[in-house]
Amino acid sequence: MTEVTSGTDRETVWRKVALRTFPLLGAAYVLGYIDRVNIGFVAAPLSRDLGMTNVEIGLTSTLFFIGYILATVPSNLLLRRFGAPRWIGFTLLAWGTITAVTAFADSAQTLYVLRVLLGFAEAGLAPGVLLYITYWFPARQRAWAYPVFISVIAVSGIIGAPLTAGLLEWGRHLTGLTGWRSVFLIEGLLTILVGVLVMTRLAKGPETAKWLSVPERERIQRRLDAETALKHENAVPAGIMDAFRSGRVWAFAFAFFALTFGIYSFSYFLPQMLQLLADEGEHHPRTRPASCSRPSHRRSRSSSCWCGRGSSPSAAPSSPPWCPSRRARPVSYWRR
């Protein structure tokens, strides 16, 4: 077989690599994002069942990042030692199991412990995947490979919200558990399934990829080896303390902090904010049915609307169940 040399064939090789690696890695990343933010979607029923306050729910969200921060760097070092498929697959199995076990949490304290452990388990995924991409793509190809992969964050939101909402509504028919427990159990089992696929289907690198031809493997490996040699020739020796003293590192860290702070603030608390707005809207006069929002101009201000609320207090209990007066506290019709 002749070596691939044309520009079109070279691009075909990179597309083949992306199509073979990105779907599984993307599925892992999507599930990782869903498993860490689903606490925001289930906050209302979970807090009701476990007797938790909003402050305790916020603490539950925060505890995840304690384990995440502590385990990120060690997890990447272990990825280099054990290989990407084995280590990324193991992290998926670990956090999938923890997510599934969360379905049986019976107290706030149990939930706290599980969220810290979930942070430890998930810590290696995102940086590990970014490191794994360098095992396949040279710097020029990483310029498009990284953005394509990071775009799955948007997919996480598109898939995660409907999936979690559907499980909250219908999950009890699949598992026999309440809605929020079904969310954790099913999403945890899906993560375990993807972990098994990663361990069995993901190649460690170009040299072990059976779906590449021999010339393709050799070409990719030569490009990566040449790039590594060039880095060693031009690199300045530096340790971890040099990174902490680098202003550029801190600038990028602050930018990333600002980005993720906004993303996670919405991811964790937007469902609760929307629920709060919906609850308040039920009491606002502008949200009432047109026939019940204001009294007719032919009636006095103390007269009732068609749904049966009379000027006498004794008339209120006889109102039909769809009348807002049966569900909400009295609000002045003429309040602006």
Short mmCIF file of C-alpha atoms in Angstrom, two decimals:
data_model
loop_
_atom_site.label_atom_id
_atom_site.label_comp_id
_atom_site.label_asym_id
_atom_site.label_seq_id
_atom_site.Cartn_x
_atom_site.Cartn_y
_atom_site.Cartn_z
CA MET A 1 0.00 0.00 0.00
CA THR A 2 1.26 3.48 -0.85
CA GLU A 3 1.45 6.24 1.73
CA VAL A 4 -1.22 8.84 1.74
CA THR A 5 0.19 12.09 0.34
CA SER A 6 -2.57 14.15 -1.27
CA GLY A 7 -4.19 16.97 0.70
CA THR A 8 -7.63 15.44 0.26
CA ASP A 9 -6.49 12.08 1.60
CA ARG A 10 -4.76 13.73 4.55
CA GLU A 11 -7.98 15.51 5.52
CA THR A 12 -9.85 12.22 5.10
CA VAL A 13 -7.55 10.61 7.67
CA TRP A 14 -8.28 13.32 10.26
CA ARG A 15 -12.01 13.10 9.60
CA LYS A 16 -11.82 9.35 10.07
CA VAL A 17 -10.06 9.79 13.40
CA ALA A 18 -12.63 12.34 14.54
CA LEU A 19 -15.58 10.15 13.55
CA ARG A 20 -14.08 7.19 15.42
CA THR A 21 -13.18 9.01 18.63
CA PHE A 22 -15.50 11.99 19.06
CA PRO A 23 -18.88 10.21 19.31
CA LEU A 24 -17.89 8.15 22.36
CA LEU A 25 -15.94 10.98 23.96
CA GLY A 26 -18.80 13.37 23.24
CA ALA A 27 -21.35 11.01 24.79
CA ALA A 28 -19.15 10.76 27.90
CA TYR A 29 -18.83 14.53 28.10
CA VAL A 30 -22.57 15.07 27.67
CA LEU A 31 -23.39 12.57 30.41
CA GLY A 32 -20.76 14.10 32.68
CA TYR A 33 -22.32 17.54 32.31
CA ILE A 34 -25.84 16.18 32.83
CA ASP A 35 -24.87 14.15 35.90
CA ARG A 36 -23.32 17.16 37.61
CA VAL A 37 -26.12 19.71 36.92
CA ASN A 38 -29.21 17.49 37.19
CA ILE A 39 -29.37 18.43 40.87
CA GLY A 40 -30.80 21.77 39.72
CA PHE A 41 -33.64 20.14 37.81
CA VAL A 42 -34.67 17.86 40.66
CA ALA A 43 -34.12 20.39 43.47
CA ALA A 44 -37.81 20.94 44.24
CA PRO A 45 -38.95 17.29 44.64
CA LEU A 46 -35.62 16.24 46.18
CA SER A 47 -35.70 18.98 48.83
CA ARG A 48 -39.30 18.11 49.60
CA ASP A 49 -38.58 14.39 50.08
CA LEU A 50 -35.36 14.84 52.06
CA GLY A 51 -36.46 17.93 53.97
CA MET A 52 -33.69 20.16 52.59
CA THR A 53 -33.66 23.94 52.40
CA ASN A 54 -32.53 26.04 49.43
CA VAL A 55 -29.25 26.73 51.25
CA GLU A 56 -28.62 22.99 51.63
CA ILE A 57 -29.38 22.42 47.95
CA GLY A 58 -26.85 25.12 47.08
CA LEU A 59 -24.29 23.45 49.36
CA THR A 60 -24.94 20.15 47.60
CA SER A 61 -24.08 21.77 44.27
CA THR A 62 -20.92 23.34 45.70
CA LEU A 63 -19.54 20.18 47.31
CA PHE A 64 -19.15 18.57 43.91
CA PHE A 65 -16.35 20.96 43.00
CA ILE A 66 -14.30 20.20 46.13
CA GLY A 67 -13.61 16.68 44.91
CA TYR A 68 -13.34 17.91 41.33
CA ILE A 69 -10.56 20.42 42.13
CA LEU A 70 -8.58 18.02 44.32
CA ALA A 71 -8.58 15.15 41.83
CA THR A 72 -8.10 16.89 38.46
CA VAL A 73 -4.28 16.84 38.25
CA PRO A 74 -3.77 13.37 39.82
CA SER A 75 -6.39 11.97 37.48
CA ASN A 76 -4.51 13.24 34.43
CA LEU A 77 -1.28 11.70 35.70
CA LEU A 78 -3.05 8.36 36.10
CA LEU A 79 -4.44 8.70 32.57
CA ARG A 80 -0.90 8.80 31.21
CA ARG A 81 0.04 5.74 33.24
CA PHE A 82 -2.95 3.49 32.51
CA GLY A 83 -3.92 4.75 29.05
CA ALA A 84 -6.88 6.86 27.98
CA PRO A 85 -9.47 4.17 27.20
CA ARG A 86 -8.94 2.31 30.45
CA TRP A 87 -8.79 5.38 32.70
CA ILE A 88 -11.59 7.39 31.05
CA GLY A 89 -13.74 4.26 31.03
CA PHE A 90 -13.00 3.70 34.70
CA THR A 91 -14.01 7.26 35.60
CA LEU A 92 -17.27 6.75 33.70
CA LEU A 93 -17.98 3.53 35.56
CA ALA A 94 -17.16 5.19 38.89
CA TRP A 95 -19.30 8.28 38.51
CA GLY A 96 -22.11 6.32 36.84
CA THR A 97 -22.24 4.06 39.88
CA ILE A 98 -22.21 7.05 42.25
CA THR A 99 -25.00 8.75 40.28
CA ALA A 100 -27.11 5.59 40.36
CA VAL A 101 -26.55 5.17 44.10
CA THR A 102 -27.71 8.77 44.60
CA ALA A 103 -31.19 7.56 43.66
CA PHE A 104 -31.35 5.81 47.05
CA ALA A 105 -30.09 8.71 49.20
CA ASP A 106 -32.24 9.08 52.30
CA SER A 107 -30.74 12.17 53.93
CA ALA A 108 -28.95 15.40 53.16
CA GLN A 109 -25.73 14.06 54.72
CA THR A 110 -25.71 11.06 52.39
CA LEU A 111 -26.24 13.38 49.44
CA TYR A 112 -23.32 15.56 50.54
CA VAL A 113 -20.94 12.60 50.61
CA LEU A 114 -22.10 11.32 47.23
CA ARG A 115 -21.65 14.72 45.59
CA VAL A 116 -18.05 14.99 46.85
CA LEU A 117 -17.33 11.50 45.53
CA LEU A 118 -18.94 12.42 42.21
CA GLY A 119 -16.53 15.33 41.93
CA PHE A 120 -13.56 13.01 42.51
CA ALA A 121 -14.86 10.59 39.88
CA GLU A 122 -15.61 13.17 37.19
CA ALA A 123 -12.46 15.23 37.68
CA GLY A 124 -10.38 13.47 35.06
CA LEU A 125 -12.86 13.49 32.20
CA ALA A 126 -12.67 16.97 30.65
CA PRO A 127 -8.89 17.52 30.97
CA GLY A 128 -8.32 13.86 30.18
CA VAL A 129 -10.26 14.10 26.93
CA LEU A 130 -8.37 17.25 25.93
CA LEU A 131 -5.11 15.41 26.63
CA TYR A 132 -6.32 12.36 24.70
CA ILE A 133 -6.97 14.52 21.63
CA THR A 134 -3.25 15.39 21.58
CA TYR A 135 -2.50 11.67 21.17
CA TRP A 136 -4.21 11.80 17.77
CA PHE A 137 -4.10 15.31 16.34
CA PRO A 138 -1.06 17.53 15.65
CA ALA A 139 -1.27 21.22 16.55
CA ARG A 140 -2.66 22.28 13.17
CA GLN A 141 -5.54 19.79 13.35
CA ARG A 142 -6.20 20.54 17.03
CA ALA A 143 -7.16 24.06 15.95
CA TRP A 144 -10.46 22.63 14.67
CA ALA A 145 -10.63 19.43 16.74
CA TYR A 146 -10.88 21.26 20.09
CA PRO A 147 -13.72 23.62 19.06
CA VAL A 148 -15.67 20.77 17.50
CA PHE A 149 -15.43 18.72 20.66
CA ILE A 150 -16.16 21.63 23.03
CA SER A 151 -19.33 22.34 21.05
CA VAL A 152 -20.86 19.29 22.74
CA ILE A 153 -21.43 21.53 25.77
CA ALA A 154 -24.31 23.05 23.82
CA VAL A 155 -25.53 19.56 22.99
CA SER A 156 -25.51 18.80 26.72
CA GLY A 157 -28.06 21.52 27.31
CA ILE A 158 -30.18 20.49 24.35
CA ILE A 159 -30.31 16.84 25.42
CA GLY A 160 -30.00 17.13 29.19
CA ALA A 161 -32.99 19.34 29.97
CA PRO A 162 -35.62 17.33 27.99
CA LEU A 163 -34.14 14.03 29.21
CA THR A 164 -34.25 15.05 32.86
CA ALA A 165 -37.71 16.59 32.52
CA GLY A 166 -39.02 13.44 30.84
CA LEU A 167 -37.57 11.21 33.55
CA LEU A 168 -39.07 13.43 36.25
CA GLU A 169 -42.47 13.01 34.63
CA TRP A 170 -42.44 9.39 33.45
CA GLY A 171 -39.40 7.79 35.13
CA ARG A 172 -41.52 6.20 37.85
CA HIS A 173 -43.15 4.00 35.17
CA LEU A 174 -39.70 2.63 34.23
CA THR A 175 -38.14 2.17 37.66
CA GLY A 176 -40.98 2.24 40.16
CA LEU A 177 -39.18 5.07 41.97
CA THR A 178 -40.21 8.68 42.34
CA GLY A 179 -39.27 11.09 39.57
CA TRP A 180 -36.03 12.53 40.95
CA ARG A 181 -34.77 9.10 42.01
CA SER A 182 -35.48 7.79 38.51
CA VAL A 183 -33.41 10.65 37.05
CA PHE A 184 -30.31 9.63 39.01
CA LEU A 185 -30.78 5.89 38.49
CA ILE A 186 -31.34 5.94 34.72
CA GLU A 187 -28.72 8.58 33.95
CA GLY A 188 -26.24 6.67 36.10
CA LEU A 189 -26.91 3.43 34.22
CA LEU A 190 -26.49 5.24 30.88
CA THR A 191 -23.10 6.50 32.07
CA ILE A 192 -22.01 2.99 33.03
CA LEU A 193 -23.00 1.75 29.57
CA VAL A 194 -20.92 4.43 27.87
CA GLY A 195 -18.02 3.60 30.19
CA VAL A 196 -18.06 -0.02 29.05
CA LEU A 197 -18.09 1.11 25.40
CA VAL A 198 -15.16 3.47 25.97
CA MET A 199 -13.07 0.72 27.57
CA THR A 200 -13.80 -1.76 24.78
CA ARG A 201 -14.12 0.40 21.66
CA LEU A 202 -11.75 3.35 22.12
CA ALA A 203 -8.18 2.91 20.82
CA LYS A 204 -5.27 3.95 23.02
CA GLY A 205 -3.61 5.81 20.17
CA PRO A 206 -2.81 5.60 16.43
CA GLU A 207 -0.46 2.66 16.93
CA THR A 208 -3.30 0.44 18.24
CA ALA A 209 -6.11 1.65 15.95
CA LYS A 210 -7.10 -1.35 13.82
CA TRP A 211 -9.52 0.77 11.78
CA LEU A 212 -6.58 2.73 10.32
CA SER A 213 -4.46 1.32 7.53
CA VAL A 214 -0.75 0.82 8.17
CA PRO A 215 0.27 3.88 6.06
CA GLU A 216 -2.30 6.01 7.88
CA ARG A 217 -1.03 4.92 11.30
CA GLU A 218 2.57 5.56 10.30
CA ARG A 219 1.80 8.99 8.89
CA ILE A 220 -0.10 10.15 11.98
CA GLN A 221 2.60 8.80 14.31
CA ARG A 222 5.39 10.50 12.33
CA ARG A 223 3.60 13.85 12.52
CA LEU A 224 3.09 13.51 16.26
CA ASP A 225 6.69 12.36 16.88
CA ALA A 226 8.10 15.26 14.84
CA GLU A 227 5.96 17.74 16.77
CA THR A 228 7.06 16.27 20.10
CA ALA A 229 10.75 16.44 19.12
CA LEU A 230 10.36 20.08 18.07
CA LYS A 231 8.76 20.93 21.42
CA HIS A 232 11.63 19.30 23.32
CA GLU A 233 14.19 21.27 21.31
CA ASN A 234 12.53 24.65 21.90
CA ALA A 235 10.95 24.12 25.30
CA VAL A 236 12.22 25.90 28.40
CA PRO A 237 12.38 23.64 31.47
CA ALA A 238 9.64 24.62 33.93
CA GLY A 239 8.03 23.15 37.01
CA ILE A 240 4.62 23.43 38.54
CA MET A 241 5.66 26.45 40.63
CA ASP A 242 6.65 28.26 37.44
CA ALA A 243 3.08 27.80 36.24
CA PHE A 244 1.75 29.33 39.48
CA ARG A 245 4.06 32.33 39.01
CA SER A 246 3.00 32.90 35.41
CA GLY A 247 0.74 35.88 34.86
CA ARG A 248 -0.55 34.33 31.66
CA VAL A 249 -1.69 31.21 33.51
CA TRP A 250 -3.59 33.31 36.05
CA ALA A 251 -5.16 35.42 33.30
CA PHE A 252 -6.46 32.34 31.51
CA ALA A 253 -7.57 30.86 34.83
CA PHE A 254 -9.58 33.99 35.66
CA ALA A 255 -11.18 34.03 32.20
CA PHE A 256 -12.15 30.37 32.54
CA PHE A 257 -13.48 31.01 36.05
CA ALA A 258 -15.70 33.83 34.79
CA LEU A 259 -17.00 31.65 31.97
CA THR A 260 -17.80 28.61 34.08
CA PHE A 261 -19.23 30.73 36.90
CA GLY A 262 -21.89 32.06 34.56
CA ILE A 263 -22.57 28.69 32.95
CA TYR A 264 -22.98 26.77 36.19
CA SER A 265 -24.98 29.51 37.89
CA PHE A 266 -27.60 29.15 35.17
CA SER A 267 -27.28 25.38 34.93
CA TYR A 268 -27.84 24.81 38.64
CA PHE A 269 -30.35 27.52 39.49
CA LEU A 270 -32.23 28.45 36.30
CA PRO A 271 -34.80 25.63 36.75
CA GLN A 272 -35.54 26.86 40.28
CA MET A 273 -35.75 30.49 39.14
CA LEU A 274 -38.22 29.58 36.41
CA GLN A 275 -40.32 27.61 38.88
CA LEU A 276 -40.32 30.58 41.24
CA LEU A 277 -41.44 32.90 38.44
CA ALA A 278 -44.20 30.46 37.49
CA ASP A 279 -45.43 30.27 41.08
CA GLU A 280 -45.44 34.06 41.45
CA GLY A 281 -47.18 34.42 38.10
CA GLU A 282 -50.18 32.49 39.37
CA HIS A 283 -50.82 35.28 41.88
CA HIS A 284 -50.38 38.15 39.44
CA PRO A 285 -53.60 39.65 38.06
CA ARG A 286 -52.25 39.90 34.53
CA THR A 287 -51.88 36.12 34.33
CA ARG A 288 -55.56 35.43 35.07
CA PRO A 289 -58.02 34.47 32.35
CA ALA A 290 -59.39 37.44 30.40
CA SER A 291 -62.92 36.86 31.65
CA CYS A 292 -61.66 36.81 35.22
CA SER A 293 -58.95 39.46 35.16
CA ARG A 294 -61.11 42.54 35.56
CA PRO A 295 -64.76 43.18 36.37
CA SER A 296 -67.07 44.18 33.57
CA HIS A 297 -67.56 47.92 33.04
CA ARG A 298 -71.25 47.33 33.67
CA ARG A 299 -70.54 46.02 37.16
CA SER A 300 -69.37 47.72 40.28
CA ARG A 301 -65.85 47.18 41.52
CA SER A 302 -67.11 44.88 44.22
CA SER A 303 -69.00 42.61 41.86
CA SER A 304 -67.73 39.17 40.90
CA CYS A 305 -66.33 37.76 37.68
CA TRP A 306 -68.01 34.88 35.88
CA CYS A 307 -66.18 32.16 37.78
CA GLY A 308 -68.25 32.74 40.85
CA ARG A 309 -66.36 34.88 43.29
CA GLY A 310 -68.98 37.12 44.89
CA SER A 311 -68.67 40.28 46.87
CA SER A 312 -69.61 38.32 49.95
CA PRO A 313 -66.82 36.29 51.59
CA SER A 314 -69.19 33.40 51.90
CA ALA A 315 -69.42 33.13 48.11
CA ALA A 316 -65.74 32.25 47.62
CA PRO A 317 -65.92 28.56 48.62
CA SER A 318 -68.59 27.96 46.00
CA SER A 319 -66.28 29.03 43.17
CA PRO A 320 -65.36 26.38 40.59
CA PRO A 321 -61.89 24.78 41.01
CA TRP A 322 -60.47 26.58 37.97
CA CYS A 323 -61.07 30.01 39.46
CA PRO A 324 -57.82 31.69 40.67
CA SER A 325 -59.60 32.69 43.86
CA ARG A 326 -59.58 29.05 44.90
CA ARG A 327 -55.83 28.66 44.35
CA ALA A 328 -54.20 31.98 45.14
CA ARG A 329 -54.30 34.57 47.83
CA PRO A 330 -56.65 37.55 47.08
CA VAL A 331 -55.08 40.18 44.87
CA SER A 332 -56.65 43.50 44.04
CA TYR A 333 -58.08 43.60 40.55
CA TRP A 334 -56.98 47.16 40.12
CA ARG A 335 -53.37 46.79 41.23
CA ARG A 336 -50.88 47.92 38.66
#
